[in-house]
Tab-separated table of C-alpha atoms in Angstrom:
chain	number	residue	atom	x	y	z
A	1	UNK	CA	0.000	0.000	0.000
A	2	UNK	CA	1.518	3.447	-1.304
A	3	UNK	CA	2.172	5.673	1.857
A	4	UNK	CA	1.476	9.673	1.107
A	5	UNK	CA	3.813	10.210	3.332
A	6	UNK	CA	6.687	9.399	1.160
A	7	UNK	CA	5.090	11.230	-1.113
A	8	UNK	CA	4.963	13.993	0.473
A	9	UNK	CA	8.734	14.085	1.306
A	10	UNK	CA	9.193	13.686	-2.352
A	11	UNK	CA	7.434	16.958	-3.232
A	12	UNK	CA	9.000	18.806	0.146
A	13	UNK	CA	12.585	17.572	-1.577
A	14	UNK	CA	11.726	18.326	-5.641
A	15	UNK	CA	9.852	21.756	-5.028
A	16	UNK	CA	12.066	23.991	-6.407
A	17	UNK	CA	12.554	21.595	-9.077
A	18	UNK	CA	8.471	21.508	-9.546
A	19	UNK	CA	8.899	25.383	-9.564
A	20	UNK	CA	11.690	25.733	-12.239
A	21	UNK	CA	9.103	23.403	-14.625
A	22	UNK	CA	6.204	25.527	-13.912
A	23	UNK	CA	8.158	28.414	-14.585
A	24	UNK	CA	9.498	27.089	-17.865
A	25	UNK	CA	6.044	26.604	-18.906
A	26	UNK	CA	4.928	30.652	-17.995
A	27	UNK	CA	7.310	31.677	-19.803
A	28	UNK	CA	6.455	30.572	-22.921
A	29	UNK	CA	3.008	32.639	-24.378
A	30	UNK	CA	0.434	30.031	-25.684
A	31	UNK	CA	-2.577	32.912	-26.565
A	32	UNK	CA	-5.010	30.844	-28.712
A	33	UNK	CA	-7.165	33.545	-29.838
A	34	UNK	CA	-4.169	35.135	-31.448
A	35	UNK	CA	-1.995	32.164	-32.673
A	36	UNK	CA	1.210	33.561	-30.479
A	37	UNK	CA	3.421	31.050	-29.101
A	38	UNK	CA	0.996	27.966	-29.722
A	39	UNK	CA	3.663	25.373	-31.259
A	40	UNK	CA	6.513	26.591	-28.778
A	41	UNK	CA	4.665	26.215	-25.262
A	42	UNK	CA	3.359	22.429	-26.900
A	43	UNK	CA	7.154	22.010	-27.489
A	44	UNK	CA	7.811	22.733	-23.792
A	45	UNK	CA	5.017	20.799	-22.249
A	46	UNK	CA	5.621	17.573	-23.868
A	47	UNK	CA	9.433	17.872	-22.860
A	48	UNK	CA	8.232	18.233	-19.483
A	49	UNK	CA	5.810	15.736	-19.716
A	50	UNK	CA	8.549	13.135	-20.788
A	51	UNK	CA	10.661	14.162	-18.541
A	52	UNK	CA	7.905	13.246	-16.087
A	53	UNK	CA	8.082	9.826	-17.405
A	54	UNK	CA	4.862	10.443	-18.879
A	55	UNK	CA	4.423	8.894	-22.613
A	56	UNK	CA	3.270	11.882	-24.627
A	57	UNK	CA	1.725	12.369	-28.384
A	58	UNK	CA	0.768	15.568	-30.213
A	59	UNK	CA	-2.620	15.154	-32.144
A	60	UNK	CA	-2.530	17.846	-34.808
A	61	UNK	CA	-6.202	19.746	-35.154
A	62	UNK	CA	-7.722	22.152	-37.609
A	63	UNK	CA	-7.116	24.568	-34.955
A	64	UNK	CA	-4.543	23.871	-32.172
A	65	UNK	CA	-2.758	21.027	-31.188
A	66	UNK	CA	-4.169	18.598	-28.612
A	67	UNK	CA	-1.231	16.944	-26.107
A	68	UNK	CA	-2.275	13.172	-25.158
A	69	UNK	CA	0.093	11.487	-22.605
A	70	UNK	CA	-0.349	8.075	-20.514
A	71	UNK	CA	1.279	6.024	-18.103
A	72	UNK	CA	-0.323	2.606	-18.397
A	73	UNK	CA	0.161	-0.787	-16.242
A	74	UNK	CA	-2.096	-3.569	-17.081
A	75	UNK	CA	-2.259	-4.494	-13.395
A	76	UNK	CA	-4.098	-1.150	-12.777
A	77	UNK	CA	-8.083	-1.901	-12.582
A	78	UNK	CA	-8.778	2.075	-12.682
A	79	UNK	CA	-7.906	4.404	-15.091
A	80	UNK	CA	-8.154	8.441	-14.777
A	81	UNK	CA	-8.707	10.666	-17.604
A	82	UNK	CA	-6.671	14.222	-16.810
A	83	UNK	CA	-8.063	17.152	-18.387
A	84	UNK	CA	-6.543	20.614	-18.726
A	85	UNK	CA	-5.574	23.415	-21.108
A	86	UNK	CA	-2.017	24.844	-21.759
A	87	UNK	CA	-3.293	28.229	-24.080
A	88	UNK	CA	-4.060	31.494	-22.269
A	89	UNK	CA	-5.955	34.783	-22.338
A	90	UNK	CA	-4.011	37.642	-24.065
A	91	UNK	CA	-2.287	39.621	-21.728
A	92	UNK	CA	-3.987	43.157	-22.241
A	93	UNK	CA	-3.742	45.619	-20.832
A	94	UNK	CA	-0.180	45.032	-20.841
A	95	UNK	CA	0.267	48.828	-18.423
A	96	UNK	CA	-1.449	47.286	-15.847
A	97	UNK	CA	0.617	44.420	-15.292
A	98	UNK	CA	3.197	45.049	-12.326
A	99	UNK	CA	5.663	42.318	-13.881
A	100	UNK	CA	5.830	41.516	-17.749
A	101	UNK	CA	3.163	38.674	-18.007
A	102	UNK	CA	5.036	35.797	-19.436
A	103	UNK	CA	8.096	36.769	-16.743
A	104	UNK	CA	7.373	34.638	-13.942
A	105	UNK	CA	8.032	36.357	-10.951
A	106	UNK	CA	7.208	35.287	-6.703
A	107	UNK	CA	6.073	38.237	-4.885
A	108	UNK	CA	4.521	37.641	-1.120
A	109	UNK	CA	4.405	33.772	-1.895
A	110	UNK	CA	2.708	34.130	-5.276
A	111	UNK	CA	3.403	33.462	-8.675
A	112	UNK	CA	2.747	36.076	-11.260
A	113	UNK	CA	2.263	35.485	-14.523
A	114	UNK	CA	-0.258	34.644	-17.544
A	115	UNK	CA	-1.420	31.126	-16.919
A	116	UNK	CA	-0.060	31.170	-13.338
A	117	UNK	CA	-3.898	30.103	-12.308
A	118	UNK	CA	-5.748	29.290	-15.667
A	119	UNK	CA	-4.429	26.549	-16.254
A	120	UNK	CA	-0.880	26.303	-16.405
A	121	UNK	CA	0.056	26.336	-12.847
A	122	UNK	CA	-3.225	23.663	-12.285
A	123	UNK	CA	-1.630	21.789	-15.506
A	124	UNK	CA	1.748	21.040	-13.982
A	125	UNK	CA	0.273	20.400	-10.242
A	126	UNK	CA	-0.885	17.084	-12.650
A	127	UNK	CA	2.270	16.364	-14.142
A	128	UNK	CA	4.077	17.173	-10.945
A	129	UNK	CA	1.940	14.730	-8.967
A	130	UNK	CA	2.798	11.844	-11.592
A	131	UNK	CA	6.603	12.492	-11.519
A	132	UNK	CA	6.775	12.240	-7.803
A	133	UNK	CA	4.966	8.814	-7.386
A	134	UNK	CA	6.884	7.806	-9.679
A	135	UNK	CA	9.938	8.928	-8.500
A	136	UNK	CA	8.657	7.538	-5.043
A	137	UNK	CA	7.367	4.051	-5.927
A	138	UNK	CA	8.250	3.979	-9.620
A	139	UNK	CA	4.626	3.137	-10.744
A	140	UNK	CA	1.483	4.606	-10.532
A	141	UNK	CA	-1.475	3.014	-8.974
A	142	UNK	CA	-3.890	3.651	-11.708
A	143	UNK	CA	-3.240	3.989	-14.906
A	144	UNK	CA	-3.535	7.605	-15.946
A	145	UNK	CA	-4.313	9.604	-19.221
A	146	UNK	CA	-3.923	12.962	-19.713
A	147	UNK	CA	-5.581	15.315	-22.794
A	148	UNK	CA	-4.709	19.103	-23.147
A	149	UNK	CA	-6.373	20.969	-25.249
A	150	UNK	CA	-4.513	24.295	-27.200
A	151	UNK	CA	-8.033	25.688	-27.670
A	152	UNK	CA	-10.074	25.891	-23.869
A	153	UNK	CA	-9.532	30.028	-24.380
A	154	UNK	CA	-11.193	30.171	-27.463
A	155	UNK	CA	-14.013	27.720	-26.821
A	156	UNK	CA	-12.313	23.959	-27.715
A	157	UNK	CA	-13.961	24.092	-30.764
A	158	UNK	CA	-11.188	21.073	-32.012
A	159	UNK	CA	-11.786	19.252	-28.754
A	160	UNK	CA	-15.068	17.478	-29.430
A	161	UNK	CA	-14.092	15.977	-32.860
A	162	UNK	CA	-10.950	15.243	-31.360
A	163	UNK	CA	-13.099	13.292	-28.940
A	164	UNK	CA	-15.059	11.881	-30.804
A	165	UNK	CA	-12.870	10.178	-32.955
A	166	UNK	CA	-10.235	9.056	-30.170
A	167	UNK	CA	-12.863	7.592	-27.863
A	168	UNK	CA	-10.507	4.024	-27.575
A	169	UNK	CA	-7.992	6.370	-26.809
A	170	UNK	CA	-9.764	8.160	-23.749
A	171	UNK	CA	-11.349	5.428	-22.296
A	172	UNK	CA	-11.514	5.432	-19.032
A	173	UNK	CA	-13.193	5.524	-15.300
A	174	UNK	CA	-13.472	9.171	-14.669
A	175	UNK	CA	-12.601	12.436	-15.881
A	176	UNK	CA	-10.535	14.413	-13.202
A	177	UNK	CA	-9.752	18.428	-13.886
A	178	UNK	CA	-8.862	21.531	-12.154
A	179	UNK	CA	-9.261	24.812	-12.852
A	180	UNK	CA	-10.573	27.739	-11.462
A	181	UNK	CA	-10.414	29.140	-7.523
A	182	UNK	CA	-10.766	27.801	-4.177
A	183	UNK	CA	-13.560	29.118	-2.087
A	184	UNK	CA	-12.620	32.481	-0.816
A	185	UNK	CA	-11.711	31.350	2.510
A	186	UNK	CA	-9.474	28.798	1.252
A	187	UNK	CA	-11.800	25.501	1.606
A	188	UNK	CA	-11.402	23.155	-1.249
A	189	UNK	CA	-14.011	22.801	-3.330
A	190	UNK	CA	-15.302	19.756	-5.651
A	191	UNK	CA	-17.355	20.706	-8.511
A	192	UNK	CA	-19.507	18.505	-10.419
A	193	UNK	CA	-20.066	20.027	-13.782
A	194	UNK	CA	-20.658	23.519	-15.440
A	195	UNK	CA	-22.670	26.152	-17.066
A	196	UNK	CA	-22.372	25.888	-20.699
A	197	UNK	CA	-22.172	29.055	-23.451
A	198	UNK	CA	-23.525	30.522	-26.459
A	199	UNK	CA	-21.103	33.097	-27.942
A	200	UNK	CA	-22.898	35.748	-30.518
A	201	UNK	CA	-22.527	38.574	-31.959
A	202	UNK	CA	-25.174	41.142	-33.225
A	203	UNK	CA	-24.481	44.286	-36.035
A	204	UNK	CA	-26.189	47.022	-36.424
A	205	UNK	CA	-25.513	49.139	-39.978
A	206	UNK	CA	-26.967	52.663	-40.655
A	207	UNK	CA	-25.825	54.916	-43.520
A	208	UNK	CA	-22.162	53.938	-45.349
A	209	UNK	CA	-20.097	56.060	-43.627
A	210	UNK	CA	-20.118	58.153	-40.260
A	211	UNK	CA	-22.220	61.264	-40.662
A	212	UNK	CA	-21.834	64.735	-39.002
A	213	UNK	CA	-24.271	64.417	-36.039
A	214	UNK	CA	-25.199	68.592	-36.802
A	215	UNK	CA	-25.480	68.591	-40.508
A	216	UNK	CA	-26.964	65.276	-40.054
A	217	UNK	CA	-28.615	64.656	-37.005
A	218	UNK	CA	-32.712	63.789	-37.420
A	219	UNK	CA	-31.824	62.540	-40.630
A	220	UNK	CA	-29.651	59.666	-40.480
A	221	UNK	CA	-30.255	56.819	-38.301
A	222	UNK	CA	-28.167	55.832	-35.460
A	223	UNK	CA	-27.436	52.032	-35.396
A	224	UNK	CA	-26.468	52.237	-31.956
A	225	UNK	CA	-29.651	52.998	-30.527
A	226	UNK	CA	-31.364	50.176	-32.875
A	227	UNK	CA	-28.885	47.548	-30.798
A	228	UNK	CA	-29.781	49.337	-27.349
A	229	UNK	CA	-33.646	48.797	-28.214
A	230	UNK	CA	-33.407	45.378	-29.230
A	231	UNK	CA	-31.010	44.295	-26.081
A	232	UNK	CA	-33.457	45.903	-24.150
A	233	UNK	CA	-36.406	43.606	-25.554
A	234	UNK	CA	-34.386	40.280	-24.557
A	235	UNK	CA	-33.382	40.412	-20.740
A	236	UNK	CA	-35.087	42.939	-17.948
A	237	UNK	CA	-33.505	44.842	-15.378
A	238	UNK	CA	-33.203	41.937	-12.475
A	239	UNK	CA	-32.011	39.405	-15.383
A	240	UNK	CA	-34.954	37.575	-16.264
A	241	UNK	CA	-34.394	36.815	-20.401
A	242	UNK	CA	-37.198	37.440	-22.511
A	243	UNK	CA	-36.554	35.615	-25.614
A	244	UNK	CA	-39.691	33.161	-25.938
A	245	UNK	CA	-38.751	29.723	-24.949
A	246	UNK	CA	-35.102	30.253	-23.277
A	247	UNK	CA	-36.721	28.689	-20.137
A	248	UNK	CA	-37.666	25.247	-21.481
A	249	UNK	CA	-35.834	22.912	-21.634
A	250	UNK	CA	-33.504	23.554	-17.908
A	251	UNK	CA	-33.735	20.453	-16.021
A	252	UNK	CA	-34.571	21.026	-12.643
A	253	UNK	CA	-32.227	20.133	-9.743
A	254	UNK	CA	-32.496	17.563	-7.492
A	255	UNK	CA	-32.941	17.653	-3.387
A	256	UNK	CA	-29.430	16.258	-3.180
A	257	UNK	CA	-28.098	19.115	-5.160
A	258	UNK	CA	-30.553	21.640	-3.475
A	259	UNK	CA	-29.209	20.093	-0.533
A	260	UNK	CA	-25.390	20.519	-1.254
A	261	UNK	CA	-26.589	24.107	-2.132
A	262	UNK	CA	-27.928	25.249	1.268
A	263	UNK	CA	-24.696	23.660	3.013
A	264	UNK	CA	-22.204	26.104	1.031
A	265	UNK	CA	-19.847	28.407	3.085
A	266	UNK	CA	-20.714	32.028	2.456
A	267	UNK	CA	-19.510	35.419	3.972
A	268	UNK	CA	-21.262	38.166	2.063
A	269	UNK	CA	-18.679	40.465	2.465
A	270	UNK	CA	-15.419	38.019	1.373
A	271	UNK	CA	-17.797	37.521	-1.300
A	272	UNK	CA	-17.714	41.195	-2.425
A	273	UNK	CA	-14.316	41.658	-1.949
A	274	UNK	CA	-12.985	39.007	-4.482
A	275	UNK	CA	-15.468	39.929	-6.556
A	276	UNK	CA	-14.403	43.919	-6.479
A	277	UNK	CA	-17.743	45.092	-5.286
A	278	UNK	CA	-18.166	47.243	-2.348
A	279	UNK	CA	-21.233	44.791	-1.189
A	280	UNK	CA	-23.422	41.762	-2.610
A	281	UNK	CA	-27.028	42.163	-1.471
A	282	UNK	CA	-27.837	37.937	-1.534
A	283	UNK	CA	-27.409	35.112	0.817
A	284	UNK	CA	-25.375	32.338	0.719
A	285	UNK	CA	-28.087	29.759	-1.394
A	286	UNK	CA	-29.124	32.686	-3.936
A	287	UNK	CA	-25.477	33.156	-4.680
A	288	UNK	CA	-24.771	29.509	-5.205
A	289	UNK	CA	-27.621	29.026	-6.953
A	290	UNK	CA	-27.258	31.872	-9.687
A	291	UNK	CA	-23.524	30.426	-9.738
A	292	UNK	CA	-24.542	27.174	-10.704
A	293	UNK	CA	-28.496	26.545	-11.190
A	294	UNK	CA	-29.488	29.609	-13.498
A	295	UNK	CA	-28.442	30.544	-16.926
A	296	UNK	CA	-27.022	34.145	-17.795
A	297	UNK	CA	-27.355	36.403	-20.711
A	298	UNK	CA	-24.326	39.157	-20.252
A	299	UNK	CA	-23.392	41.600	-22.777
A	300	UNK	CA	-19.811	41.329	-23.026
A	301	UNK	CA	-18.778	43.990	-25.658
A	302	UNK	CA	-20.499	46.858	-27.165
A	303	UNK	CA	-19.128	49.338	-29.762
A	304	UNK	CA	-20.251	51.981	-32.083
A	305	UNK	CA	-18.850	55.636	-33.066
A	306	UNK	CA	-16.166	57.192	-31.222
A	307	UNK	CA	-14.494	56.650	-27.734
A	308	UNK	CA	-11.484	57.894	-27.508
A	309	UNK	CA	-10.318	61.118	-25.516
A	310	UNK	CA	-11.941	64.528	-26.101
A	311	UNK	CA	-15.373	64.895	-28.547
A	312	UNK	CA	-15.510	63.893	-31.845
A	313	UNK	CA	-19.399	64.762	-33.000
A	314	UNK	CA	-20.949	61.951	-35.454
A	315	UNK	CA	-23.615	59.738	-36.033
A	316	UNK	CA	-21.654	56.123	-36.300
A	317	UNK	CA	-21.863	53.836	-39.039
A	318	UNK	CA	-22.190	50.886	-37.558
A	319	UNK	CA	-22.719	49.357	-33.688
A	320	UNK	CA	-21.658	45.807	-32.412
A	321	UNK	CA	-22.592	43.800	-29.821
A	322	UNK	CA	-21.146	41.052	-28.506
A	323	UNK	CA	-23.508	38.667	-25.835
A	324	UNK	CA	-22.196	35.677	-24.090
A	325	UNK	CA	-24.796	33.451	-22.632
A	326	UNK	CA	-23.692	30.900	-19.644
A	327	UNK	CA	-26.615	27.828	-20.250
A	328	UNK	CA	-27.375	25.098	-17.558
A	329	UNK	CA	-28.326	21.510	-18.119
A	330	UNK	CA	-29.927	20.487	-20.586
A	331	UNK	CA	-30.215	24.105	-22.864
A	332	UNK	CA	-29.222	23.560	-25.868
A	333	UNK	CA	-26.796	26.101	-27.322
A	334	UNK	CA	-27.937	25.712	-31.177
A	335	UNK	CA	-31.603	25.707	-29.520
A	336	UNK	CA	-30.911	28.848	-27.996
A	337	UNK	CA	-29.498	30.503	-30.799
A	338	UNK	CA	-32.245	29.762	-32.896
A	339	UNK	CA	-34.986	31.221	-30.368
A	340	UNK	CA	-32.461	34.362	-30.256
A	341	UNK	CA	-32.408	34.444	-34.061
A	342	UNK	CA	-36.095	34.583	-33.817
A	343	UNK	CA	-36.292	37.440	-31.448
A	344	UNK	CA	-34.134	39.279	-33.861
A	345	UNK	CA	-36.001	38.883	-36.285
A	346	UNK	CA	-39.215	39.673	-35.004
A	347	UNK	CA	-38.045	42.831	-33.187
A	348	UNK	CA	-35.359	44.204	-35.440
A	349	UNK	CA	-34.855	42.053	-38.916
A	350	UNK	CA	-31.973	44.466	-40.265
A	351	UNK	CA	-29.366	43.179	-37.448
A	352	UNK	CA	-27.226	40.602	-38.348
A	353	UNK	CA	-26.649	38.042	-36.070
A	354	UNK	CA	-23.692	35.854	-35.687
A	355	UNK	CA	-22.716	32.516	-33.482
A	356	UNK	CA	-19.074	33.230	-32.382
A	357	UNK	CA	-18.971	29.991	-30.574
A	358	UNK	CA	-20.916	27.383	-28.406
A	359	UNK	CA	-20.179	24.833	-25.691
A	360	UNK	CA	-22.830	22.555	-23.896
A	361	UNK	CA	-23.414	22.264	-20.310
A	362	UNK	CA	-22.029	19.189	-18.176
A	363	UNK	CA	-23.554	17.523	-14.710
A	364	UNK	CA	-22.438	14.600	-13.184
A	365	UNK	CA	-24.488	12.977	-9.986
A	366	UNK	CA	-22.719	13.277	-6.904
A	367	UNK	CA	-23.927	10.109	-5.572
A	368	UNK	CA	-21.818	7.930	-7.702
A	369	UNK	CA	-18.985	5.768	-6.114
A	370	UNK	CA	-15.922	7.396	-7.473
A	371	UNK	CA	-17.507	10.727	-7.200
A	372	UNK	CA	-17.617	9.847	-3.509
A	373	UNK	CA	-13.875	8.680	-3.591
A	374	UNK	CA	-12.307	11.841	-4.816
A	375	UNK	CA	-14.210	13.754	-2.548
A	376	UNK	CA	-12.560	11.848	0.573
A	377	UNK	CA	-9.558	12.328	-0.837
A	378	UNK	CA	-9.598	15.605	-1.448
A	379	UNK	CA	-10.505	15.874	2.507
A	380	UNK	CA	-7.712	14.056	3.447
A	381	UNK	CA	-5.479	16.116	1.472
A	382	UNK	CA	-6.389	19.176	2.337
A	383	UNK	CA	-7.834	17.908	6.159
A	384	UNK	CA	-11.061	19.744	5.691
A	385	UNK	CA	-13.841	18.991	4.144
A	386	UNK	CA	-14.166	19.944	0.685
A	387	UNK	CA	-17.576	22.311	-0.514
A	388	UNK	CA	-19.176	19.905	-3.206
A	389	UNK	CA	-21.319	22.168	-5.432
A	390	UNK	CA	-23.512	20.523	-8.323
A	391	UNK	CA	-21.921	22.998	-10.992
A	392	UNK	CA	-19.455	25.779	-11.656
A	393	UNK	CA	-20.607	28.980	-13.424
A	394	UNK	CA	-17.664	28.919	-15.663
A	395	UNK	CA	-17.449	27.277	-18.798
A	396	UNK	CA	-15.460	24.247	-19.758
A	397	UNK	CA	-16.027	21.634	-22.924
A	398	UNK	CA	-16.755	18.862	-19.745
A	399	UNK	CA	-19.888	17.957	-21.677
A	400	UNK	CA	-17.451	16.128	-24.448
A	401	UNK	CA	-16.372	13.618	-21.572
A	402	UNK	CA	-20.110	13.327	-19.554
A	403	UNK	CA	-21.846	13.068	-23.210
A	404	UNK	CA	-19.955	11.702	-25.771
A	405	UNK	CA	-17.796	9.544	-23.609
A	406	UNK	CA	-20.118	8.857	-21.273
A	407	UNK	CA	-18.172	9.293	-18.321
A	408	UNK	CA	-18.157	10.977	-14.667
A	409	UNK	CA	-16.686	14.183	-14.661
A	410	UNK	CA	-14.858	15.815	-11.611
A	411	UNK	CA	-13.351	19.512	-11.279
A	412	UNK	CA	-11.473	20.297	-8.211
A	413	UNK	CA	-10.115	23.408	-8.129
A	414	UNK	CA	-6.589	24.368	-6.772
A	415	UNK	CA	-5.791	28.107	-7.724
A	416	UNK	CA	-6.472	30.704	-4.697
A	417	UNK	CA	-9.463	32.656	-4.993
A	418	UNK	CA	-7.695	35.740	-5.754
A	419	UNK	CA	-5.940	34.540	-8.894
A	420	UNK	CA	-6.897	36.841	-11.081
A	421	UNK	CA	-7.247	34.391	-14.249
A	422	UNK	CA	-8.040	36.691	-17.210
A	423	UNK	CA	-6.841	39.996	-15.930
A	424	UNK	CA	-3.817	41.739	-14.929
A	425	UNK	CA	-1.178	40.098	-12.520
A	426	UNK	CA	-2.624	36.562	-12.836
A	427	UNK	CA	-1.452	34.812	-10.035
A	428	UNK	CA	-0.799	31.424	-7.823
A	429	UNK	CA	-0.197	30.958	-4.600
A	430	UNK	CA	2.818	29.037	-4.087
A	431	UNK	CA	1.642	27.069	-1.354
A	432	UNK	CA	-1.943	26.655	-3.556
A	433	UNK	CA	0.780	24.727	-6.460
A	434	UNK	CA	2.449	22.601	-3.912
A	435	UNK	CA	-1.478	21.553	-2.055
A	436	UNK	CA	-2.314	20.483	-5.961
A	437	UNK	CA	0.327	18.123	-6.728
A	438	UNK	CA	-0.452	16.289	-3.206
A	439	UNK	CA	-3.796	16.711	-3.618
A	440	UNK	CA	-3.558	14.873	-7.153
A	441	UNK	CA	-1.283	12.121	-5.477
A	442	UNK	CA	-4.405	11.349	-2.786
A	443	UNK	CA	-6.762	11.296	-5.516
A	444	UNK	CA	-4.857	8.895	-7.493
A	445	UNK	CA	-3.654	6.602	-4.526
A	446	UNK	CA	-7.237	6.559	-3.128
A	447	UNK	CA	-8.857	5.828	-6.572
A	448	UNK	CA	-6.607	2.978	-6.550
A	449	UNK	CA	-7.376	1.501	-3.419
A	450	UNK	CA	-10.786	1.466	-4.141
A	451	UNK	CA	-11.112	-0.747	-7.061
């Protein structure tokens, strides 16, 4: 029987060495939306990875590529699927970073830098936790498989026909990912599937070119009030979305999950603070619940005429808008869309409308055995017990492992809850790295004891 102990004096021993790989990794850019760095940073984590002993293949995509790697025994009964994502957010705004982003630096026992949190630093906490049970026992006690996709930034749209044609390849027992925060007051937290998202953009055109708003104003029409009528005919002030039909098809939660709900820490005030809010009027299950439980319909980008400094006096061409829409189980993103497309037509038929992107949403029952088991071990690594929620409000392409693999799917995050992923001075706790590749080495020595 493995001993985490000796595990544990492993990582102690090979931190700086865990540190110096991590930090090889955040210092190469990997920004999928723009196509910087992409084949570099997949040069650098496979090198790691087979320096971890990990056996590693690069699947090449119509978009990105996707990193497979394994470390098989056929006298392992269980096998874990390892999910993460080595691209990145741009960096922007670049003045607002305190140290360049893809210069790794440790300030007050974190580690800045783009990807620190999201998902490089969770990444490596993964290959970290398979190179020290290795180097402690020189074997694994499950077998383990680990995909990373180049796309997770930009919506995986590769991922799902990667995964659908390499379903031999990803068989397994459960799918096990981090990503994301911690609760705010450092408990670790066990999430069992996400919101998913529909990604669109609406135009609005007017006359060809901008106009004078003096010599032309009254006269030509302003396509940015056309886009602020018709957003204001699809959602109400306290968020309730009026396109006909949005409300279908959501499944509705069971007592269990209603259950794990009303259990949640929550401290109104933390709340606010990691949020950058000066209060949040809601209690602990309405906040859990919009988190997890409730669809969203956020208008993420708007932009017509002129916005720079000083006045520059016209009636704009043109005005964009771009919507992303967080869906629970079981809305249908190309469902949605359509019953959007709908409401555009109906209320303003000369605005085009555009799907940017989509991703399903994901649940996975918390009763299930090996649900159970990572959720002890996660206790025992962190020696509290762990907040399970039914569902994250972020979005992750988990549906291509509960759906088309048909699998259980687990996210656990490790980054602290001030990590900053998609903004300025992303960050990572040291200690938060170090807690991940332990907590990875419970999860994988307790999945293998209960087989």
């Amino acid at each position: 029987m493995l001993d985490i102990k000796v595990v544990h004096d492993v990582i102690e021993n090979k931190k700086e060495i865990f540190l110096e790989d991590l930090f090889r990794l955040l210092k190469q850019p990997s920004i999928s939306a723009q196509n910087i760095g992409i084949s570099e940073c997949v040069e650098v984590l496979t090198g790691l990875m087979k320096a971890a002993g990990i056996e590693t293949k690069v699947f090449e995509t119509p978009g990105h590529p996707i990193i497979y790697g394994e470390v098989i025994s056929p006298k392992n009964d269980v096998t874990v699927l390892i999910y993460g994502h080595y691209d990145v957010q741009p960096a922007d705004p670049i003045e607002e970073w305190i140290s360049p982003p893809f210069e790794p630096q440790i300030r007050d026992g974190k580690i800045f830098a783009r990807g620190a949190g999201d998902n490089k630093g969770q990444l490596m906490a993964h290959v970290s936790a398979v190179k020290a049970l290795l180097e402690a026992y020189g074997e694994l006690p499950v077998n383990v498989k680990m995909v990373f996709d180049g796309e997770e930034e930009s919506l995986s749209e590769s991922f799902a026909p990667f995964v659908e044609s390499h379903k031999d390849l990803l068989e397994a027992d459960v799918v096990y990912t981090s990503d994301g925060p911690l609760h705010h007051d450092g408990t670790p937290m066990v999430m069992l599937g996400c919101r998913g998202m529909l990604y669109i953009e609406l135009e609005a055109e007017g006359a060809k070119r901008d106009n004078h708003s003096g010599n032309k104003g009254g006269i030509t029409p302003n396509p940015a009030w056309d886009l602020i009528h018709l957003l204001e005919s699809m959602r109400t002030d306290n968020g309730n979305v009026l396109i006909d039909g949005f409300y279908n098809d959501i499944r509705e939660p069971t007592e269990f999950e209603i259950d794990l709900l009303k259990k949640l820490p929550f401290e109104s005030k933390k709340a606010a603070e990691v949020i950058g809010l000066p209060l949040l009027e809601m209690d602990g299950e309405e906040y859990y619940r919009k988190l997890s439980l409730e669809p969203t319909f956020n208008i993420s980008g708007f932009t017509s005429g002129y916005a720079g400094e000083g006045a520059k006096t016209i009636i704009p061409a043109k005005a964009k808008a771009k919507l992303d829409i967080r869906l629970v189980v079981d809305q249908n993103p190309d469902h949605i869309y359509e019953k959007i497309e709908n409401h555009v037509m109906n209320h303003s038929p000369n605005v085009k409308i555009k799907c940017l992107g989509k991703v399903e949403p994901s649940r996975t029952p918390a009763q299930l055995k090996i649900v159970q088991t990572i959720i002890r071990a996660i206790g025992k690594s962190y020696e509290k017990e762990p907040i399970v929620m039914p569902a994250i409000g972020a979005t992750l392409p988990d549906y291509v492992f509960t759906k088309l693999l048909g699998l259980p799917s687990v996210l656990v995050p490790y980054a602290n809850a001030d990590e900053n992923n998609h903004s300025p001075n992303e960050n990572m706790d040291v200690d938060c790295f170090i807690n991940g590749i332990k907590a990875s080495c419970q999860v994988l020595i307790e999945l293998g004891r209960d087989r």
